[in-house]
CSV table of C-alpha atoms and ligand atoms in Angstrom, one decimal:
chain,number,residue,atom,x,y,z
A,1,UNK,CA,20.8,75.8,1.4
A,2,UNK,CA,21.5,73.5,-1.5
A,3,UNK,CA,18.7,71.0,-2.3
A,4,UNK,CA,19.2,67.9,-4.4
A,5,UNK,CA,16.6,66.4,-6.6
A,6,UNK,CA,15.8,62.6,-6.6
A,7,UNK,CA,18.9,62.0,-8.8
A,8,UNK,CA,21.3,63.8,-6.5
A,9,UNK,CA,21.5,66.9,-8.6
A,10,UNK,CA,21.7,70.3,-6.9
A,11,UNK,CA,19.9,73.2,-8.5
A,12,UNK,CA,22.1,76.2,-8.9
A,13,UNK,CA,20.9,77.9,-12.0
A,14,UNK,CA,17.6,79.4,-13.0
A,15,UNK,CA,16.8,80.2,-16.6
A,16,UNK,CA,14.1,82.8,-16.9
A,17,UNK,CA,12.4,83.5,-20.1
A,18,UNK,CA,11.0,87.0,-19.9
A,19,UNK,CA,9.1,87.1,-23.2
A,20,UNK,CA,7.9,85.0,-26.1
A,21,UNK,CA,8.3,87.8,-28.6
A,22,UNK,CA,11.2,87.7,-31.0
A,23,UNK,CA,12.5,90.0,-33.7
A,24,UNK,CA,14.0,87.0,-35.6
A,25,UNK,CA,12.3,83.9,-36.8
A,26,UNK,CA,15.1,81.2,-36.7
A,27,UNK,CA,14.2,78.1,-38.7
A,28,UNK,CA,15.4,75.8,-35.8
A,29,UNK,CA,14.2,77.6,-32.7
A,30,UNK,CA,13.0,75.5,-29.8
A,31,UNK,CA,11.4,78.4,-28.0
A,32,UNK,CA,13.0,77.2,-24.8
A,33,UNK,CA,10.8,74.2,-24.9
A,34,UNK,CA,7.6,76.2,-24.5
A,35,UNK,CA,5.1,76.6,-27.3
A,36,UNK,CA,2.4,79.1,-27.2
A,37,UNK,CA,-0.9,77.6,-26.7
A,38,UNK,CA,-2.9,80.8,-27.1
A,39,UNK,CA,-2.3,84.5,-27.7
A,40,UNK,CA,-2.9,85.0,-24.0
A,41,UNK,CA,0.6,83.6,-23.3
A,42,UNK,CA,2.1,86.6,-25.0
A,43,UNK,CA,0.1,89.0,-22.9
A,44,UNK,CA,0.8,87.2,-19.6
A,45,UNK,CA,4.5,88.0,-19.1
A,46,UNK,CA,5.7,88.1,-15.6
A,47,UNK,CA,6.5,91.7,-14.4
A,48,UNK,CA,9.9,92.7,-13.2
A,49,UNK,CA,8.7,92.6,-9.6
A,50,UNK,CA,7.3,89.1,-10.0
A,51,UNK,CA,10.5,87.8,-11.5
A,52,UNK,CA,12.4,89.4,-8.6
A,53,UNK,CA,10.2,87.8,-6.0
A,54,UNK,CA,10.5,84.4,-7.6
A,55,UNK,CA,14.3,84.6,-8.0
A,56,UNK,CA,14.6,86.0,-4.5
A,57,UNK,CA,12.7,82.9,-3.0
A,58,UNK,CA,14.6,80.5,-5.3
A,59,UNK,CA,17.8,81.4,-3.4
A,60,UNK,CA,16.4,79.2,-0.6
A,61,UNK,CA,16.6,76.1,-2.8
A,62,UNK,CA,20.2,77.0,-3.7
A,63,UNK,CA,19.9,79.1,-6.9
A,64,UNK,CA,23.0,81.2,-7.3
A,65,UNK,CA,22.9,82.2,-11.0
A,66,UNK,CA,20.3,83.6,-13.3
A,67,UNK,CA,20.2,83.4,-17.1
A,68,UNK,CA,17.7,85.7,-18.8
A,69,UNK,CA,16.3,84.4,-22.1
A,70,UNK,CA,13.3,84.6,-24.4
A,71,UNK,CA,12.0,85.1,-27.1
A,72,UNK,CA,14.3,88.0,-27.5
A,73,UNK,CA,14.9,89.4,-24.0
A,74,UNK,CA,16.1,92.8,-25.2
A,75,UNK,CA,12.6,93.5,-26.6
A,76,UNK,CA,11.3,93.9,-23.1
A,77,UNK,CA,11.2,97.6,-22.3
A,78,UNK,CA,12.0,96.9,-18.7
A,79,UNK,CA,14.9,94.5,-19.3
A,80,UNK,CA,17.3,96.9,-17.5
A,81,UNK,CA,15.0,97.0,-14.5
A,82,UNK,CA,14.9,93.2,-14.4
A,83,UNK,CA,18.7,92.9,-14.5
A,84,UNK,CA,19.1,95.6,-11.9
A,85,UNK,CA,16.7,94.0,-9.5
A,86,UNK,CA,18.2,90.5,-9.9
A,87,UNK,CA,21.8,91.6,-9.7
A,88,UNK,CA,21.1,93.3,-6.4
A,89,UNK,CA,19.8,90.1,-4.8
A,90,UNK,CA,22.3,88.9,-2.2
A,91,UNK,CA,23.6,85.4,-3.0
A,92,UNK,CA,22.9,85.7,-6.7
A,93,UNK,CA,26.5,85.7,-8.0
A,94,UNK,CA,25.8,86.0,-11.7
A,95,UNK,CA,23.1,87.5,-13.9
A,96,UNK,CA,23.7,86.7,-17.6
A,97,UNK,CA,21.6,87.0,-20.7
A,98,UNK,CA,21.3,85.3,-24.0
A,99,UNK,CA,20.3,87.4,-27.0
A,100,UNK,CA,20.3,87.3,-30.8
A,101,UNK,CA,22.4,90.5,-30.6
A,102,UNK,CA,20.3,92.6,-33.0
A,103,UNK,CA,19.5,95.3,-30.4
A,104,UNK,CA,23.0,95.5,-28.9
A,105,UNK,CA,23.9,99.1,-29.6
A,106,UNK,CA,26.6,100.8,-27.5
A,107,UNK,CA,24.1,102.5,-25.1
A,108,UNK,CA,22.3,99.2,-24.5
A,109,UNK,CA,25.5,97.3,-23.7
A,110,UNK,CA,26.7,100.1,-21.4
A,111,UNK,CA,23.4,100.1,-19.6
A,112,UNK,CA,23.3,96.3,-19.3
A,113,UNK,CA,26.8,96.3,-17.8
A,114,UNK,CA,25.9,99.2,-15.5
A,115,UNK,CA,22.8,97.4,-14.2
A,116,UNK,CA,24.9,94.4,-13.2
A,117,UNK,CA,24.9,92.0,-16.1
A,118,UNK,CA,27.9,89.8,-15.7
A,119,UNK,CA,28.0,87.9,-19.0
A,120,UNK,CA,26.3,87.7,-22.4
A,121,UNK,CA,25.7,85.0,-24.9
A,122,UNK,CA,25.1,86.1,-28.5
A,123,UNK,CA,23.5,83.8,-31.0
A,124,UNK,CA,25.3,83.7,-34.3
A,125,UNK,CA,24.9,80.7,-36.7
A,126,UNK,CA,26.7,82.0,-39.7
A,127,UNK,CA,29.1,84.8,-40.8
A,128,UNK,CA,27.6,85.0,-44.3
A,129,UNK,CA,24.8,87.5,-44.8
A,130,UNK,CA,22.7,85.5,-47.2
A,131,UNK,CA,22.9,82.4,-45.0
A,132,UNK,CA,22.0,84.7,-42.0
A,133,UNK,CA,18.9,85.7,-43.9
A,134,UNK,CA,18.1,82.1,-44.8
A,135,UNK,CA,18.3,81.0,-41.1
A,136,UNK,CA,16.7,84.0,-39.4
A,137,UNK,CA,14.6,85.5,-42.1
A,138,UNK,CA,16.0,88.9,-41.4
A,139,UNK,CA,19.0,90.9,-42.8
A,140,UNK,CA,20.6,91.7,-39.4
A,141,UNK,CA,24.1,90.1,-39.6
A,142,UNK,CA,25.9,93.5,-39.6
A,143,UNK,CA,24.0,94.6,-36.5
A,144,UNK,CA,24.9,91.4,-34.7
A,145,UNK,CA,28.6,91.7,-35.5
A,146,UNK,CA,28.5,95.4,-34.4
A,147,UNK,CA,26.7,94.2,-31.3
A,148,UNK,CA,29.5,91.9,-30.4
A,149,UNK,CA,32.0,94.8,-30.6
A,150,UNK,CA,29.7,97.0,-28.5
A,151,UNK,CA,29.4,94.3,-25.9
A,152,UNK,CA,33.2,94.0,-25.8
A,153,UNK,CA,33.6,97.8,-25.5
A,154,UNK,CA,31.3,97.7,-22.5
A,155,UNK,CA,33.4,95.1,-20.7
A,156,UNK,CA,30.8,92.4,-20.9
A,157,UNK,CA,33.5,89.8,-21.0
A,158,UNK,CA,33.8,86.9,-21.7
A,159,UNK,CA,31.3,86.9,-24.5
A,160,UNK,CA,30.1,83.6,-25.8
A,161,UNK,CA,28.9,83.1,-29.3
A,162,UNK,CA,26.1,80.4,-29.5
A,163,UNK,CA,26.3,78.6,-32.8
A,164,UNK,CA,23.8,75.8,-33.5
A,165,UNK,CA,25.3,73.2,-35.8
A,166,UNK,CA,23.2,72.9,-38.9
A,167,UNK,CA,24.0,70.4,-41.7
A,168,UNK,CA,24.6,72.2,-45.0
A,169,UNK,CA,24.4,75.6,-43.4
A,170,UNK,CA,27.4,76.0,-41.1
A,171,UNK,CA,28.9,72.5,-40.5
A,172,UNK,CA,31.6,72.9,-43.1
A,173,UNK,CA,32.5,76.4,-42.0
A,174,UNK,CA,33.7,75.6,-38.4
A,175,UNK,CA,37.2,76.9,-39.2
A,176,UNK,CA,35.8,80.3,-40.1
A,177,UNK,CA,34.1,80.4,-36.7
A,178,UNK,CA,37.3,79.4,-35.0
A,179,UNK,CA,39.1,82.2,-36.9
A,180,UNK,CA,36.4,84.6,-35.8
A,181,UNK,CA,36.7,83.5,-32.2
A,182,UNK,CA,40.5,83.9,-32.4
A,183,UNK,CA,40.3,87.4,-34.0
A,184,UNK,CA,37.6,88.7,-31.6
A,185,UNK,CA,38.5,86.9,-28.4
A,186,UNK,CA,35.0,85.5,-28.0
A,187,UNK,CA,34.3,82.0,-26.7
A,188,UNK,CA,32.8,79.9,-29.4
A,189,UNK,CA,30.0,77.6,-28.2
A,190,UNK,CA,29.0,75.0,-30.7
A,191,UNK,CA,25.6,73.6,-29.9
A,192,UNK,CA,24.1,70.4,-31.1
A,193,UNK,CA,20.6,70.9,-32.7
A,194,UNK,CA,17.9,69.7,-30.4
A,195,UNK,CA,14.4,68.4,-31.0
A,196,UNK,CA,11.7,67.2,-28.7
A,197,UNK,CA,10.4,64.5,-31.0
A,198,UNK,CA,13.1,63.3,-33.4
A,199,UNK,CA,10.9,60.5,-34.8
A,200,UNK,CA,8.5,63.1,-36.2
A,201,UNK,CA,10.9,65.9,-37.0
A,202,UNK,CA,11.9,66.0,-40.6
A,203,UNK,CA,13.7,69.3,-40.0
A,204,UNK,CA,15.8,67.8,-37.3
A,205,UNK,CA,16.6,64.7,-39.4
A,206,UNK,CA,17.7,66.9,-42.3
A,207,UNK,CA,19.8,69.4,-40.4
A,208,UNK,CA,21.1,67.6,-37.3
A,209,UNK,CA,24.9,67.3,-37.2
A,210,UNK,CA,26.7,64.8,-35.0
A,211,UNK,CA,29.3,66.8,-33.2
A,212,UNK,CA,31.7,63.8,-32.7
A,213,UNK,CA,33.9,64.5,-35.8
A,214,UNK,CA,34.3,68.1,-34.8
A,215,UNK,CA,35.3,67.0,-31.3
A,216,UNK,CA,37.9,64.6,-32.7
A,217,UNK,CA,39.5,67.5,-34.6
A,218,UNK,CA,39.4,69.7,-31.6
A,219,UNK,CA,41.0,67.0,-29.4
A,220,UNK,CA,43.9,66.8,-31.9
A,221,UNK,CA,44.6,70.6,-31.8
A,222,UNK,CA,43.7,71.5,-28.2
A,223,UNK,CA,46.5,72.1,-25.7
A,224,UNK,CA,44.1,71.5,-22.8
A,225,UNK,CA,40.6,70.1,-22.5
A,226,UNK,CA,38.4,71.1,-19.6
A,227,UNK,CA,35.2,69.3,-18.6
A,228,UNK,CA,32.8,71.7,-17.0
A,229,UNK,CA,30.7,70.7,-14.1
A,230,UNK,CA,27.7,72.1,-15.9
A,231,UNK,CA,26.2,69.4,-18.1
A,232,UNK,CA,29.7,67.9,-18.5
A,233,UNK,CA,30.4,70.3,-21.4
A,234,UNK,CA,33.8,70.0,-22.9
A,235,UNK,CA,35.9,73.1,-23.3
A,236,UNK,CA,38.8,73.0,-25.7
A,237,UNK,CA,41.7,75.5,-25.2
A,238,UNK,CA,43.8,76.0,-28.3
A,239,UNK,CA,47.4,77.1,-28.3
A,240,UNK,CA,46.6,80.6,-29.5
A,241,UNK,CA,44.2,81.1,-26.6
A,242,UNK,CA,41.0,80.4,-28.5
A,243,UNK,CA,38.3,78.7,-26.5
A,244,UNK,CA,35.7,76.4,-28.0
A,245,UNK,CA,32.9,74.7,-26.0
A,246,UNK,CA,30.7,71.9,-27.3
A,247,UNK,CA,27.2,71.5,-26.0
A,248,UNK,CA,25.9,68.0,-26.7
A,249,UNK,CA,22.4,67.6,-25.3
A,250,UNK,CA,20.9,64.8,-27.5
A,251,UNK,CA,21.1,61.3,-26.1
A,252,UNK,CA,23.7,62.4,-23.6
A,253,UNK,CA,23.0,60.9,-20.2
A,254,UNK,CA,26.1,62.7,-18.7
A,255,UNK,CA,24.6,66.0,-19.9
A,256,UNK,CA,21.3,65.3,-18.1
A,257,UNK,CA,23.0,63.8,-15.0
A,258,UNK,CA,24.8,67.1,-14.5
A,259,UNK,CA,22.0,69.5,-15.3
A,260,UNK,CA,21.6,71.9,-12.4
A,261,UNK,CA,19.0,74.1,-14.0
A,262,UNK,CA,15.4,75.0,-13.3
A,263,UNK,CA,13.5,77.0,-15.9
A,264,UNK,CA,10.7,79.5,-15.8
A,265,UNK,CA,8.5,80.3,-18.7
A,266,UNK,CA,7.7,83.9,-19.6
A,267,UNK,CA,4.1,83.5,-18.4
A,268,UNK,CA,5.3,82.2,-15.0
A,269,UNK,CA,5.4,78.4,-15.0
A,270,UNK,CA,8.2,76.5,-13.4
A,271,UNK,CA,9.7,74.1,-16.0
A,272,UNK,CA,11.7,71.2,-14.6
A,273,UNK,CA,13.2,70.1,-18.0
A,274,UNK,CA,13.7,71.8,-21.3
A,275,UNK,CA,12.6,68.7,-23.1
A,276,UNK,CA,9.2,68.4,-21.4
A,277,UNK,CA,6.1,70.5,-21.4
A,278,UNK,CA,3.9,68.1,-19.4
A,279,UNK,CA,5.1,68.8,-15.9
A,280,UNK,CA,5.0,72.6,-15.6
A,281,UNK,CA,4.0,74.2,-12.3
A,282,UNK,CA,2.0,77.4,-12.3
A,283,UNK,CA,3.8,79.8,-10.0
A,284,UNK,CA,2.4,83.1,-11.3
A,285,UNK,CA,-1.1,82.6,-10.1
A,286,UNK,CA,0.0,82.1,-6.5
A,287,UNK,CA,2.4,85.0,-6.8
A,288,UNK,CA,-0.4,87.2,-8.0
A,289,UNK,CA,-2.6,86.0,-5.1
A,290,UNK,CA,0.2,87.3,-3.0
A,291,UNK,CA,0.9,84.1,-1.2
A,292,UNK,CA,3.7,83.8,1.4
A,293,UNK,CA,7.4,83.2,0.5
A,294,UNK,CA,6.9,79.8,2.2
A,295,UNK,CA,4.2,78.8,-0.4
A,296,UNK,CA,6.4,79.9,-3.3
A,297,UNK,CA,9.3,77.9,-1.7
A,298,UNK,CA,7.0,74.8,-1.5
A,299,UNK,CA,6.2,75.1,-5.2
A,300,UNK,CA,9.9,75.4,-6.1
A,301,UNK,CA,10.4,72.1,-4.1
A,302,UNK,CA,7.6,70.5,-6.0
A,303,UNK,CA,9.2,71.5,-9.3
A,304,UNK,CA,12.5,70.1,-8.1
A,305,UNK,CA,10.8,66.9,-7.1
A,306,UNK,CA,9.6,66.5,-10.7
A,307,UNK,CA,13.1,66.8,-12.1
A,308,UNK,CA,14.2,63.7,-13.9
A,309,UNK,CA,17.0,63.2,-16.4
A,310,UNK,CA,15.5,63.1,-19.9
A,311,UNK,CA,18.2,61.0,-21.3
A,312,UNK,CA,19.3,58.2,-18.9
A,313,UNK,CA,21.9,55.5,-19.1
B,401,LIG,N1,16.5,85.2,-28.7
B,401,LIG,C1,17.6,84.9,-28.0
B,401,LIG,C2,18.7,84.3,-28.8
B,401,LIG,O1,18.5,84.2,-30.0
B,401,LIG,O2,19.8,83.9,-28.3
B,401,LIG,C3,17.3,84.0,-26.8
B,401,LIG,C4,16.4,82.8,-27.0
B,401,LIG,S1,17.1,81.5,-27.9
B,401,LIG,C5,15.7,80.3,-27.8
B,401,LIG,C6,18.3,80.8,-26.8
B,401,LIG,C7,19.3,79.9,-27.4
B,401,LIG,O3,18.7,78.7,-27.7
B,401,LIG,C8,20.0,80.5,-28.6
B,401,LIG,O4,21.4,80.5,-28.5
B,401,LIG,C9,19.6,79.5,-29.7
B,401,LIG,O5,20.6,79.3,-30.6
B,401,LIG,C10,19.3,78.2,-28.9
B,401,LIG,N2,18.4,77.3,-29.6
B,401,LIG,C11,17.2,77.6,-30.1
B,401,LIG,N3,16.7,76.5,-30.7
B,401,LIG,C12,17.6,75.5,-30.6
B,401,LIG,C13,17.6,74.1,-31.0
B,401,LIG,N4,16.6,73.6,-31.6
B,401,LIG,N5,18.7,73.4,-30.7
B,401,LIG,C14,19.7,73.9,-30.0
B,401,LIG,N6,19.8,75.2,-29.6
B,401,LIG,C15,18.7,76.0,-29.9
């Protein structure tokens, strides 16, 4: 059954962080809006069974799709088991994953596909190796580019490339990305840089790019523009078949009004909004006490009741 929050939004997606660990150190990372308060957070990851239980009950509130994230989800030794368990749940139509792509060798991609992964997003903010190092502090560009090829070979299509727009780093090189998308057939997803406190964020103020001029250019060259239900994201279809999606979360009331997502932190807290850390609900303690499905369901309802658009009209 679909359940609406107080703002009439149904909840269809759940975004589950399965670890806080990462093998890159991106200069802009928002850590899925969850900042470690102590080392214990790193140790307290939900197990595959706990994630399965939570997602299983979440079907009762209308969840149909699961996105696995992190940290870097492929660092979890049991990531295949997690995907296998979730993709077998009746009523879950899609299990997808967002990764930095560093660990995507051919065997990994084949196994992800085999266990039931439907789609993959691969983060890539630059096609230049020095800039890649400057952004991530690791020399891994070749591995990521190979990872994209491996994912395609495994049939993990469509592949989306997540590119965070960063002033002076990649904002003048959008054409190169479009060429890359055309050549490889990936969907290019350009994401506006986010912050949780723009007044006190010098990094944000230095690197934030307003996507409007890019959208204007795309409007001029697109043969068709689609507005997706999810967060009113615009998808531009070019004549040559290239697809570019723009994600504009900042000060975008339409984005929030169409958010259908609940989040779960790696240590088992329900998170009603990416932008807030003050209204989390501990779900892992009850799950570890082996409470009934009904109690887990009630906690999911509580989290949904706390949902509120961060940016409003
Ligand atoms: N390690 C994985 C990866 O790199 O894709 C998954 C975790 S990462 C936090 C998930 C996505 O969030 C990535 O595509 C990343 O580019 C995006 N992201 C991280 N920080 C962001 C920010 N400040 N603004 C916008 N997007 C951000």
